[in-house]
mmCIF file with all atom_site columns, C-alpha atoms in Angstrom:
data_model
loop_
_atom_site.group_PDB
_atom_site.id
_atom_site.type_symbol
_atom_site.label_atom_id
_atom_site.label_alt_id
_atom_site.label_comp_id
_atom_site.label_asym_id
_atom_site.label_entity_id
_atom_site.label_seq_id
_atom_site.pdbx_PDB_ins_code
_atom_site.Cartn_x
_atom_site.Cartn_y
_atom_site.Cartn_z
_atom_site.occupancy
_atom_site.B_iso_or_equiv
_atom_site.pdbx_formal_charge
_atom_site.auth_seq_id
_atom_site.auth_comp_id
_atom_site.auth_asym_id
_atom_site.auth_atom_id
_atom_site.pdbx_PDB_model_num
ATOM 1   C CA . PRO A 1 1   ? 94.523  90.661  95.471  1.00 95.00 ? 1   PRO A CA 1
ATOM 2   C CA . ILE A 1 2   ? 92.321  90.315  92.386  1.00 95.00 ? 2   ILE A CA 1
ATOM 3   C CA . LEU A 1 3   ? 90.962  93.822  92.937  1.00 95.00 ? 3   LEU A CA 1
ATOM 4   C CA . VAL A 1 4   ? 94.543  95.196  93.332  1.00 95.00 ? 4   VAL A CA 1
ATOM 5   C CA . GLY A 1 5   ? 95.546  93.308  90.265  1.00 95.00 ? 5   GLY A CA 1
ATOM 6   C CA . LEU A 1 6   ? 92.616  94.776  88.222  1.00 96.00 ? 6   LEU A CA 1
ATOM 7   C CA . TYR A 1 7   ? 93.228  98.282  89.503  1.00 96.00 ? 7   TYR A CA 1
ATOM 8   C CA . TYR A 1 8   ? 96.955  98.213  88.616  1.00 95.00 ? 8   TYR A CA 1
ATOM 9   C CA . LYS A 1 9   ? 96.206  96.245  85.344  1.00 95.00 ? 9   LYS A CA 1
ATOM 10  C CA . GLU A 1 10  ? 98.244  93.154  86.361  1.00 95.00 ? 10  GLU A CA 1
ATOM 11  C CA . SER A 1 11  ? 97.526  89.508  85.789  1.00 94.00 ? 11  SER A CA 1
ATOM 12  C CA . ILE A 1 12  ? 94.931  88.051  88.055  1.00 95.00 ? 12  ILE A CA 1
ATOM 13  C CA . THR A 1 13  ? 95.487  84.534  86.997  1.00 94.00 ? 13  THR A CA 1
ATOM 14  C CA . PRO A 1 14  ? 97.701  83.846  89.922  1.00 95.00 ? 14  PRO A CA 1
ATOM 15  C CA . PHE A 1 15  ? 94.785  84.487  92.155  1.00 96.00 ? 15  PHE A CA 1
ATOM 16  C CA . LEU A 1 16  ? 91.982  82.940  90.109  1.00 96.00 ? 16  LEU A CA 1
ATOM 17  C CA . ILE A 1 17  ? 93.469  79.570  90.342  1.00 96.00 ? 17  ILE A CA 1
ATOM 18  C CA . PRO A 1 18  ? 93.571  79.151  94.159  1.00 96.00 ? 18  PRO A CA 1
ATOM 19  C CA . THR A 1 19  ? 90.107  80.860  94.299  1.00 95.00 ? 19  THR A CA 1
ATOM 20  C CA . SER A 1 20  ? 88.827  78.210  92.009  1.00 96.00 ? 20  SER A CA 1
ATOM 21  C CA . ILE A 1 21  ? 90.255  75.470  93.899  1.00 96.00 ? 21  ILE A CA 1
ATOM 22  C CA . SER A 1 22  ? 89.070  77.011  97.205  1.00 93.00 ? 22  SER A CA 1
ATOM 23  C CA . MET A 1 23  ? 85.474  77.279  95.832  1.00 94.00 ? 23  MET A CA 1
ATOM 24  C CA . ILE A 1 24  ? 85.508  73.657  94.479  1.00 95.00 ? 24  ILE A CA 1
ATOM 25  C CA . LEU A 1 25  ? 86.866  72.262  97.685  1.00 92.00 ? 25  LEU A CA 1
ATOM 26  C CA . GLY A 1 26  ? 84.356  74.282  99.792  1.00 88.00 ? 26  GLY A CA 1
ATOM 27  C CA . ILE A 1 27  ? 81.474  73.015  97.639  1.00 92.00 ? 27  ILE A CA 1
ATOM 28  C CA . VAL A 1 28  ? 82.735  69.411  98.050  1.00 92.00 ? 28  VAL A CA 1
ATOM 29  C CA . LEU A 1 29  ? 83.346  69.627  101.785 1.00 84.00 ? 29  LEU A CA 1
ATOM 30  C CA . ASN A 1 30  ? 80.087  71.460  102.448 1.00 83.00 ? 30  ASN A CA 1
ATOM 31  C CA . ASN A 1 31  ? 78.041  68.614  100.845 1.00 87.00 ? 31  ASN A CA 1
ATOM 32  C CA . LEU A 1 32  ? 79.824  66.001  102.915 1.00 84.00 ? 32  LEU A CA 1
ATOM 33  C CA . LYS A 1 33  ? 77.573  65.315  105.919 1.00 78.00 ? 33  LYS A CA 1
ATOM 34  C CA . PRO A 1 34  ? 79.349  63.498  108.801 1.00 75.00 ? 34  PRO A CA 1
ATOM 35  C CA . LYS A 1 35  ? 77.392  60.896  110.851 1.00 77.00 ? 35  LYS A CA 1
ATOM 36  C CA . ASN A 1 36  ? 78.614  62.104  114.069 1.00 74.00 ? 36  ASN A CA 1
ATOM 37  C CA . LYS A 1 37  ? 78.550  65.864  114.452 1.00 72.00 ? 37  LYS A CA 1
ATOM 38  C CA . ASN A 1 38  ? 80.255  65.999  117.815 1.00 73.00 ? 38  ASN A CA 1
ATOM 39  C CA . LEU A 1 39  ? 83.734  67.641  117.984 1.00 70.00 ? 39  LEU A CA 1
ATOM 40  C CA . TYR A 1 40  ? 86.228  66.805  120.575 1.00 72.00 ? 40  TYR A CA 1
ATOM 41  C CA . ALA A 1 41  ? 89.721  68.153  121.380 1.00 71.00 ? 41  ALA A CA 1
ATOM 42  C CA . LYS A 1 42  ? 91.407  65.566  119.173 1.00 77.00 ? 42  LYS A CA 1
ATOM 43  C CA . ASP A 1 43  ? 89.058  66.449  116.440 1.00 75.00 ? 43  ASP A CA 1
ATOM 44  C CA . GLY A 1 44  ? 89.948  70.095  116.830 1.00 70.00 ? 44  GLY A CA 1
ATOM 45  C CA . PHE A 1 45  ? 93.607  69.340  116.484 1.00 76.00 ? 45  PHE A CA 1
ATOM 46  C CA . CYS A 1 46  ? 93.146  67.184  113.319 1.00 81.00 ? 46  CYS A CA 1
ATOM 47  C CA . ILE A 1 47  ? 90.974  69.924  111.761 1.00 77.00 ? 47  ILE A CA 1
ATOM 48  C CA . VAL A 1 48  ? 93.619  72.624  112.506 1.00 76.00 ? 48  VAL A CA 1
ATOM 49  C CA . THR A 1 49  ? 96.412  70.517  111.115 1.00 82.00 ? 49  THR A CA 1
ATOM 50  C CA . VAL A 1 50  ? 94.768  69.539  107.963 1.00 87.00 ? 50  VAL A CA 1
ATOM 51  C CA . SER A 1 51  ? 93.335  73.015  107.467 1.00 84.00 ? 51  SER A CA 1
ATOM 52  C CA . TRP A 1 52  ? 96.807  74.580  107.965 1.00 84.00 ? 52  TRP A CA 1
ATOM 53  C CA . ILE A 1 53  ? 98.326  72.208  105.408 1.00 91.00 ? 53  ILE A CA 1
ATOM 54  C CA . LEU A 1 54  ? 95.484  72.762  102.954 1.00 93.00 ? 54  LEU A CA 1
ATOM 55  C CA . ILE A 1 55  ? 95.372  76.580  103.376 1.00 91.00 ? 55  ILE A CA 1
ATOM 56  C CA . SER A 1 56  ? 99.196  76.831  102.994 1.00 93.00 ? 56  SER A CA 1
ATOM 57  C CA . LEU A 1 57  ? 99.271  74.624  99.856  1.00 96.00 ? 57  LEU A CA 1
ATOM 58  C CA . ILE A 1 58  ? 96.354  76.632  98.131  1.00 96.00 ? 58  ILE A CA 1
ATOM 59  C CA . GLY A 1 59  ? 97.947  79.959  99.377  1.00 95.00 ? 59  GLY A CA 1
ATOM 60  C CA . CYS A 1 60  ? 101.309 79.269  97.912  1.00 96.00 ? 60  CYS A CA 1
ATOM 61  C CA . ILE A 1 61  ? 99.740  78.944  94.351  1.00 97.00 ? 61  ILE A CA 1
ATOM 62  C CA . PRO A 1 62  ? 99.913  82.715  93.559  1.00 96.00 ? 62  PRO A CA 1
ATOM 63  C CA . PHE A 1 63  ? 103.715 82.847  94.395  1.00 96.00 ? 63  PHE A CA 1
ATOM 64  C CA . ILE A 1 64  ? 104.367 79.859  92.081  1.00 96.00 ? 64  ILE A CA 1
ATOM 65  C CA . VAL A 1 65  ? 102.159 81.015  89.246  1.00 95.00 ? 65  VAL A CA 1
ATOM 66  C CA . GLY A 1 66  ? 102.710 84.880  89.614  1.00 92.00 ? 66  GLY A CA 1
ATOM 67  C CA . ASP A 1 67  ? 106.421 85.165  90.867  1.00 89.00 ? 67  ASP A CA 1
ATOM 68  C CA . LYS A 1 68  ? 107.623 81.844  89.480  1.00 91.00 ? 68  LYS A CA 1
ATOM 69  C CA . LEU A 1 69  ? 108.907 80.673  92.899  1.00 92.00 ? 69  LEU A CA 1
ATOM 70  C CA . SER A 1 70  ? 109.809 77.114  93.435  1.00 94.00 ? 70  SER A CA 1
ATOM 71  C CA . PHE A 1 71  ? 107.150 75.058  95.379  1.00 96.00 ? 71  PHE A CA 1
ATOM 72  C CA . PHE A 1 72  ? 109.302 75.060  98.591  1.00 96.00 ? 72  PHE A CA 1
ATOM 73  C CA . ASP A 1 73  ? 109.967 78.822  98.394  1.00 94.00 ? 73  ASP A CA 1
ATOM 74  C CA . ALA A 1 74  ? 106.434 79.481  97.827  1.00 95.00 ? 74  ALA A CA 1
ATOM 75  C CA . PHE A 1 75  ? 105.202 77.197  100.589 1.00 96.00 ? 75  PHE A CA 1
ATOM 76  C CA . PHE A 1 76  ? 107.859 78.806  102.879 1.00 95.00 ? 76  PHE A CA 1
ATOM 77  C CA . GLU A 1 77  ? 106.679 82.284  102.076 1.00 94.00 ? 77  GLU A CA 1
ATOM 78  C CA . THR A 1 78  ? 103.025 81.354  102.663 1.00 94.00 ? 78  THR A CA 1
ATOM 79  C CA . VAL A 1 79  ? 103.476 79.604  105.828 1.00 93.00 ? 79  VAL A CA 1
ATOM 80  C CA . SER A 1 80  ? 105.627 82.512  107.004 1.00 92.00 ? 80  SER A CA 1
ATOM 81  C CA . GLY A 1 81  ? 102.888 84.843  106.199 1.00 92.00 ? 81  GLY A CA 1
ATOM 82  C CA . PHE A 1 82  ? 100.085 82.866  107.907 1.00 89.00 ? 82  PHE A CA 1
ATOM 83  C CA . THR A 1 83  ? 102.167 82.185  111.024 1.00 85.00 ? 83  THR A CA 1
ATOM 84  C CA . THR A 1 84  ? 103.348 85.978  110.878 1.00 83.00 ? 84  THR A CA 1
ATOM 85  C CA . THR A 1 85  ? 106.941 84.882  111.616 1.00 85.00 ? 85  THR A CA 1
ATOM 86  C CA . GLY A 1 86  ? 108.125 87.620  109.321 1.00 81.00 ? 86  GLY A CA 1
ATOM 87  C CA . SER A 1 87  ? 110.774 85.253  107.778 1.00 89.00 ? 87  SER A CA 1
ATOM 88  C CA . THR A 1 88  ? 111.222 85.543  103.872 1.00 91.00 ? 88  THR A CA 1
ATOM 89  C CA . ILE A 1 89  ? 113.327 83.919  101.104 1.00 91.00 ? 89  ILE A CA 1
ATOM 90  C CA . LEU A 1 90  ? 112.785 86.894  98.903  1.00 90.00 ? 90  LEU A CA 1
ATOM 91  C CA . THR A 1 91  ? 115.778 89.137  98.355  1.00 90.00 ? 91  THR A CA 1
ATOM 92  C CA . ASN A 1 92  ? 113.830 92.035  96.833  1.00 90.00 ? 92  ASN A CA 1
ATOM 93  C CA . VAL A 1 93  ? 110.398 92.146  98.131  1.00 89.00 ? 93  VAL A CA 1
ATOM 94  C CA . GLU A 1 94  ? 109.636 95.606  96.649  1.00 88.00 ? 94  GLU A CA 1
ATOM 95  C CA . ALA A 1 95  ? 110.151 94.145  93.013  1.00 89.00 ? 95  ALA A CA 1
ATOM 96  C CA . MET A 1 96  ? 106.984 92.024  93.398  1.00 92.00 ? 96  MET A CA 1
ATOM 97  C CA . SER A 1 97  ? 103.956 93.373  91.533  1.00 93.00 ? 97  SER A CA 1
ATOM 98  C CA . LYS A 1 98  ? 101.290 95.353  93.531  1.00 94.00 ? 98  LYS A CA 1
ATOM 99  C CA . SER A 1 99  ? 98.813  92.429  93.668  1.00 95.00 ? 99  SER A CA 1
ATOM 100 C CA . MET A 1 100 ? 101.558 89.990  94.897  1.00 95.00 ? 100 MET A CA 1
ATOM 101 C CA . LEU A 1 101 ? 102.750 92.530  97.523  1.00 94.00 ? 101 LEU A CA 1
ATOM 102 C CA . PHE A 1 102 ? 99.136  92.656  98.630  1.00 95.00 ? 102 PHE A CA 1
ATOM 103 C CA . TRP A 1 103 ? 98.771  88.903  98.849  1.00 95.00 ? 103 TRP A CA 1
ATOM 104 C CA . ARG A 1 104 ? 102.018 88.636  100.870 1.00 94.00 ? 104 ARG A CA 1
ATOM 105 C CA . SER A 1 105 ? 100.863 91.314  103.191 1.00 92.00 ? 105 SER A CA 1
ATOM 106 C CA . PHE A 1 106 ? 97.324  89.841  103.427 1.00 91.00 ? 106 PHE A CA 1
ATOM 107 C CA . THR A 1 107 ? 98.816  86.411  104.521 1.00 92.00 ? 107 THR A CA 1
ATOM 108 C CA . HIS A 1 108 ? 100.630 88.203  107.275 1.00 91.00 ? 108 HIS A CA 1
ATOM 109 C CA . TRP A 1 109 ? 97.456  90.199  108.240 1.00 89.00 ? 109 TRP A CA 1
ATOM 110 C CA . ILE A 1 110 ? 95.128  87.293  108.378 1.00 85.00 ? 110 ILE A CA 1
ATOM 111 C CA . GLY A 1 111 ? 97.795  85.206  110.118 1.00 83.00 ? 111 GLY A CA 1
ATOM 112 C CA . GLY A 1 112 ? 98.061  87.871  112.884 1.00 79.00 ? 112 GLY A CA 1
ATOM 113 C CA . MET A 1 113 ? 94.697  86.874  114.066 1.00 78.00 ? 113 MET A CA 1
ATOM 114 C CA . GLY A 1 114 ? 94.526  83.305  113.051 1.00 73.00 ? 114 GLY A CA 1
ATOM 115 C CA . ILE A 1 115 ? 93.192  81.952  110.037 1.00 69.00 ? 115 ILE A CA 1
ATOM 116 C CA . LEU A 1 116 ? 90.794  79.405  111.667 1.00 63.00 ? 116 LEU A CA 1
ATOM 117 C CA . VAL A 1 117 ? 89.534  82.151  113.968 1.00 68.00 ? 117 VAL A CA 1
ATOM 118 C CA . PHE A 1 118 ? 88.629  83.965  110.732 1.00 65.00 ? 118 PHE A CA 1
ATOM 119 C CA . VAL A 1 119 ? 86.847  80.879  109.423 1.00 65.00 ? 119 VAL A CA 1
ATOM 120 C CA . LEU A 1 120 ? 85.076  80.366  112.757 1.00 64.00 ? 120 LEU A CA 1
ATOM 121 C CA . ALA A 1 121 ? 83.564  83.837  112.429 1.00 63.00 ? 121 ALA A CA 1
ATOM 122 C CA . PHE A 1 122 ? 81.689  82.631  109.308 1.00 59.00 ? 122 PHE A CA 1
ATOM 123 C CA . LEU A 1 123 ? 81.080  78.946  109.914 1.00 58.00 ? 123 LEU A CA 1
ATOM 124 C CA . PRO A 1 124 ? 77.584  77.731  110.133 1.00 56.00 ? 124 PRO A CA 1
ATOM 125 C CA . LYS A 1 125 ? 76.168  76.885  113.632 1.00 53.00 ? 125 LYS A CA 1
ATOM 126 C CA . SER A 1 126 ? 77.469  73.686  115.109 1.00 51.00 ? 126 SER A CA 1
ATOM 127 C CA . GLU A 1 127 ? 76.150  73.432  118.644 1.00 49.00 ? 127 GLU A CA 1
ATOM 128 C CA . GLY A 1 128 ? 78.979  75.437  120.050 1.00 52.00 ? 128 GLY A CA 1
ATOM 129 C CA . GLN A 1 129 ? 81.671  72.691  119.757 1.00 53.00 ? 129 GLN A CA 1
ATOM 130 C CA . ASN A 1 130 ? 83.972  74.933  117.613 1.00 55.00 ? 130 ASN A CA 1
ATOM 131 C CA . ILE A 1 131 ? 85.791  75.921  120.891 1.00 55.00 ? 131 ILE A CA 1
ATOM 132 C CA . HIS A 1 132 ? 88.016  72.864  120.248 1.00 53.00 ? 132 HIS A CA 1
ATOM 133 C CA . ILE A 1 133 ? 89.187  74.348  116.970 1.00 57.00 ? 133 ILE A CA 1
ATOM 134 C CA . LEU A 1 134 ? 89.747  77.773  118.578 1.00 58.00 ? 134 LEU A CA 1
ATOM 135 C CA . ARG A 1 135 ? 91.754  76.124  121.376 1.00 56.00 ? 135 ARG A CA 1
ATOM 136 C CA . ALA A 1 136 ? 93.917  74.165  118.804 1.00 54.00 ? 136 ALA A CA 1
ATOM 137 C CA . GLU A 1 137 ? 94.514  77.223  116.862 1.00 55.00 ? 137 GLU A CA 1
ATOM 138 C CA . SER A 1 138 ? 95.399  79.616  119.663 1.00 54.00 ? 138 SER A CA 1
ATOM 139 C CA . THR A 1 139 ? 98.608  79.897  121.556 1.00 54.00 ? 139 THR A CA 1
ATOM 140 C CA . GLY A 1 140 ? 98.749  80.239  125.277 1.00 51.00 ? 140 GLY A CA 1
ATOM 141 C CA . PRO A 1 141 ? 97.570  78.253  128.255 1.00 50.00 ? 141 PRO A CA 1
ATOM 142 C CA . GLN A 1 142 ? 93.980  78.717  127.914 1.00 53.00 ? 142 GLN A CA 1
ATOM 143 C CA . VAL A 1 143 ? 91.258  79.949  125.386 1.00 51.00 ? 143 VAL A CA 1
ATOM 144 C CA . GLY A 1 144 ? 87.997  81.328  126.645 1.00 52.00 ? 144 GLY A CA 1
ATOM 145 C CA . LYS A 1 145 ? 85.025  83.081  125.178 1.00 50.00 ? 145 LYS A CA 1
ATOM 146 C CA . LEU A 1 146 ? 84.336  86.763  125.423 1.00 46.00 ? 146 LEU A CA 1
ATOM 147 C CA . VAL A 1 147 ? 80.599  86.059  124.981 1.00 47.00 ? 147 VAL A CA 1
ATOM 148 C CA . SER A 1 148 ? 78.449  83.050  125.143 1.00 51.00 ? 148 SER A CA 1
ATOM 149 C CA . LYS A 1 149 ? 78.522  82.340  121.380 1.00 68.00 ? 149 LYS A CA 1
ATOM 150 C CA . LEU A 1 150 ? 81.864  81.451  119.798 1.00 67.00 ? 150 LEU A CA 1
ATOM 151 C CA . LYS A 1 151 ? 80.886  82.821  116.403 1.00 71.00 ? 151 LYS A CA 1
ATOM 152 C CA . LEU A 1 152 ? 79.975  86.219  118.049 1.00 76.00 ? 152 LEU A CA 1
ATOM 153 C CA . THR A 1 153 ? 83.401  86.003  119.901 1.00 75.00 ? 153 THR A CA 1
ATOM 154 C CA . ALA A 1 154 ? 85.314  85.628  116.667 1.00 75.00 ? 154 ALA A CA 1
ATOM 155 C CA . ARG A 1 155 ? 83.387  88.308  114.918 1.00 78.00 ? 155 ARG A CA 1
ATOM 156 C CA . ILE A 1 156 ? 84.058  90.775  117.842 1.00 82.00 ? 156 ILE A CA 1
ATOM 157 C CA . LEU A 1 157 ? 87.777  89.763  117.815 1.00 81.00 ? 157 LEU A CA 1
ATOM 158 C CA . TYR A 1 158 ? 87.956  90.608  114.045 1.00 82.00 ? 158 TYR A CA 1
ATOM 159 C CA . LEU A 1 159 ? 86.002  93.819  114.298 1.00 87.00 ? 159 LEU A CA 1
ATOM 160 C CA . ILE A 1 160 ? 88.648  95.000  116.914 1.00 89.00 ? 160 ILE A CA 1
ATOM 161 C CA . TYR A 1 161 ? 91.398  93.691  114.562 1.00 88.00 ? 161 TYR A CA 1
ATOM 162 C CA . ILE A 1 162 ? 89.957  95.436  111.592 1.00 90.00 ? 162 ILE A CA 1
ATOM 163 C CA . ALA A 1 163 ? 89.379  98.813  113.580 1.00 94.00 ? 163 ALA A CA 1
ATOM 164 C CA . PHE A 1 164 ? 93.128  98.661  114.646 1.00 94.00 ? 164 PHE A CA 1
ATOM 165 C CA . THR A 1 165 ? 94.083  98.067  111.086 1.00 92.00 ? 165 THR A CA 1
ATOM 166 C CA . ILE A 1 166 ? 92.108  100.999 109.767 1.00 95.00 ? 166 ILE A CA 1
ATOM 167 C CA . LEU A 1 167 ? 93.555  103.096 112.540 1.00 96.00 ? 167 LEU A CA 1
ATOM 168 C CA . GLU A 1 168 ? 97.041  102.063 111.574 1.00 94.00 ? 168 GLU A CA 1
ATOM 169 C CA . VAL A 1 169 ? 96.499  102.815 107.964 1.00 92.00 ? 169 VAL A CA 1
ATOM 170 C CA . CYS A 1 170 ? 95.291  106.275 108.930 1.00 94.00 ? 170 CYS A CA 1
ATOM 171 C CA . PHE A 1 171 ? 98.193  106.970 111.105 1.00 94.00 ? 171 PHE A CA 1
ATOM 172 C CA . LEU A 1 172 ? 100.533 105.717 108.329 1.00 91.00 ? 172 LEU A CA 1
ATOM 173 C CA . TYR A 1 173 ? 98.770  107.934 105.779 1.00 91.00 ? 173 TYR A CA 1
ATOM 174 C CA . PHE A 1 174 ? 98.700  111.105 107.739 1.00 91.00 ? 174 PHE A CA 1
ATOM 175 C CA . GLY A 1 175 ? 102.225 110.416 109.205 1.00 90.00 ? 175 GLY A CA 1
ATOM 176 C CA . ASP A 1 176 ? 103.502 110.167 105.664 1.00 87.00 ? 176 ASP A CA 1
ATOM 177 C CA . LYS A 1 177 ? 101.627 113.388 104.626 1.00 86.00 ? 177 LYS A CA 1
ATOM 178 C CA . VAL A 1 178 ? 103.097 115.334 107.669 1.00 87.00 ? 178 VAL A CA 1
ATOM 179 C CA . PHE A 1 179 ? 106.541 113.798 108.018 1.00 85.00 ? 179 PHE A CA 1
ATOM 180 C CA . GLY A 1 180 ? 106.890 112.134 104.598 1.00 74.00 ? 180 GLY A CA 1
ATOM 181 C CA . ASN A 1 181 ? 110.063 112.618 102.592 1.00 66.00 ? 181 ASN A CA 1
ATOM 182 C CA . ASP A 1 182 ? 108.789 113.843 99.249  1.00 56.00 ? 182 ASP A CA 1
#
């Protein structure tokens, strides 16, 4: 959203605030070294719950600062995006700035695959116990790995997701050129 805001000469302040908060929080959490590094199923559920709340709280800041939504409306819009429910409180979505539209779309895009699956793709090595986080994040009866390393599994899933996204963008672009209403 920052790059989109710069491109369209819009204010990037709504995105600098959560970026700064996320970076500070990341540095603080990275410097905390737990005594027990084992993760169990209950730990996975706790991590997912706390992560969802924090990510949603930080993710609603652009809506509050940029579009002047109330906290509850912004929080609802963010959670709706990250869970890909498609619900909205906005009556005129197209009236939003380009960078805010991008942010709203990005919450839906990243939510479609799972925020914590995205995080797992980049987490440092932790003796393969991140499967508990993946199981707590994912829906359905059972989660398994595609390959032996969970980090590699998350990366493969996101590569597929990105490839489908690029393919869809191409279809939409060329479909608009061929069948568009000019």
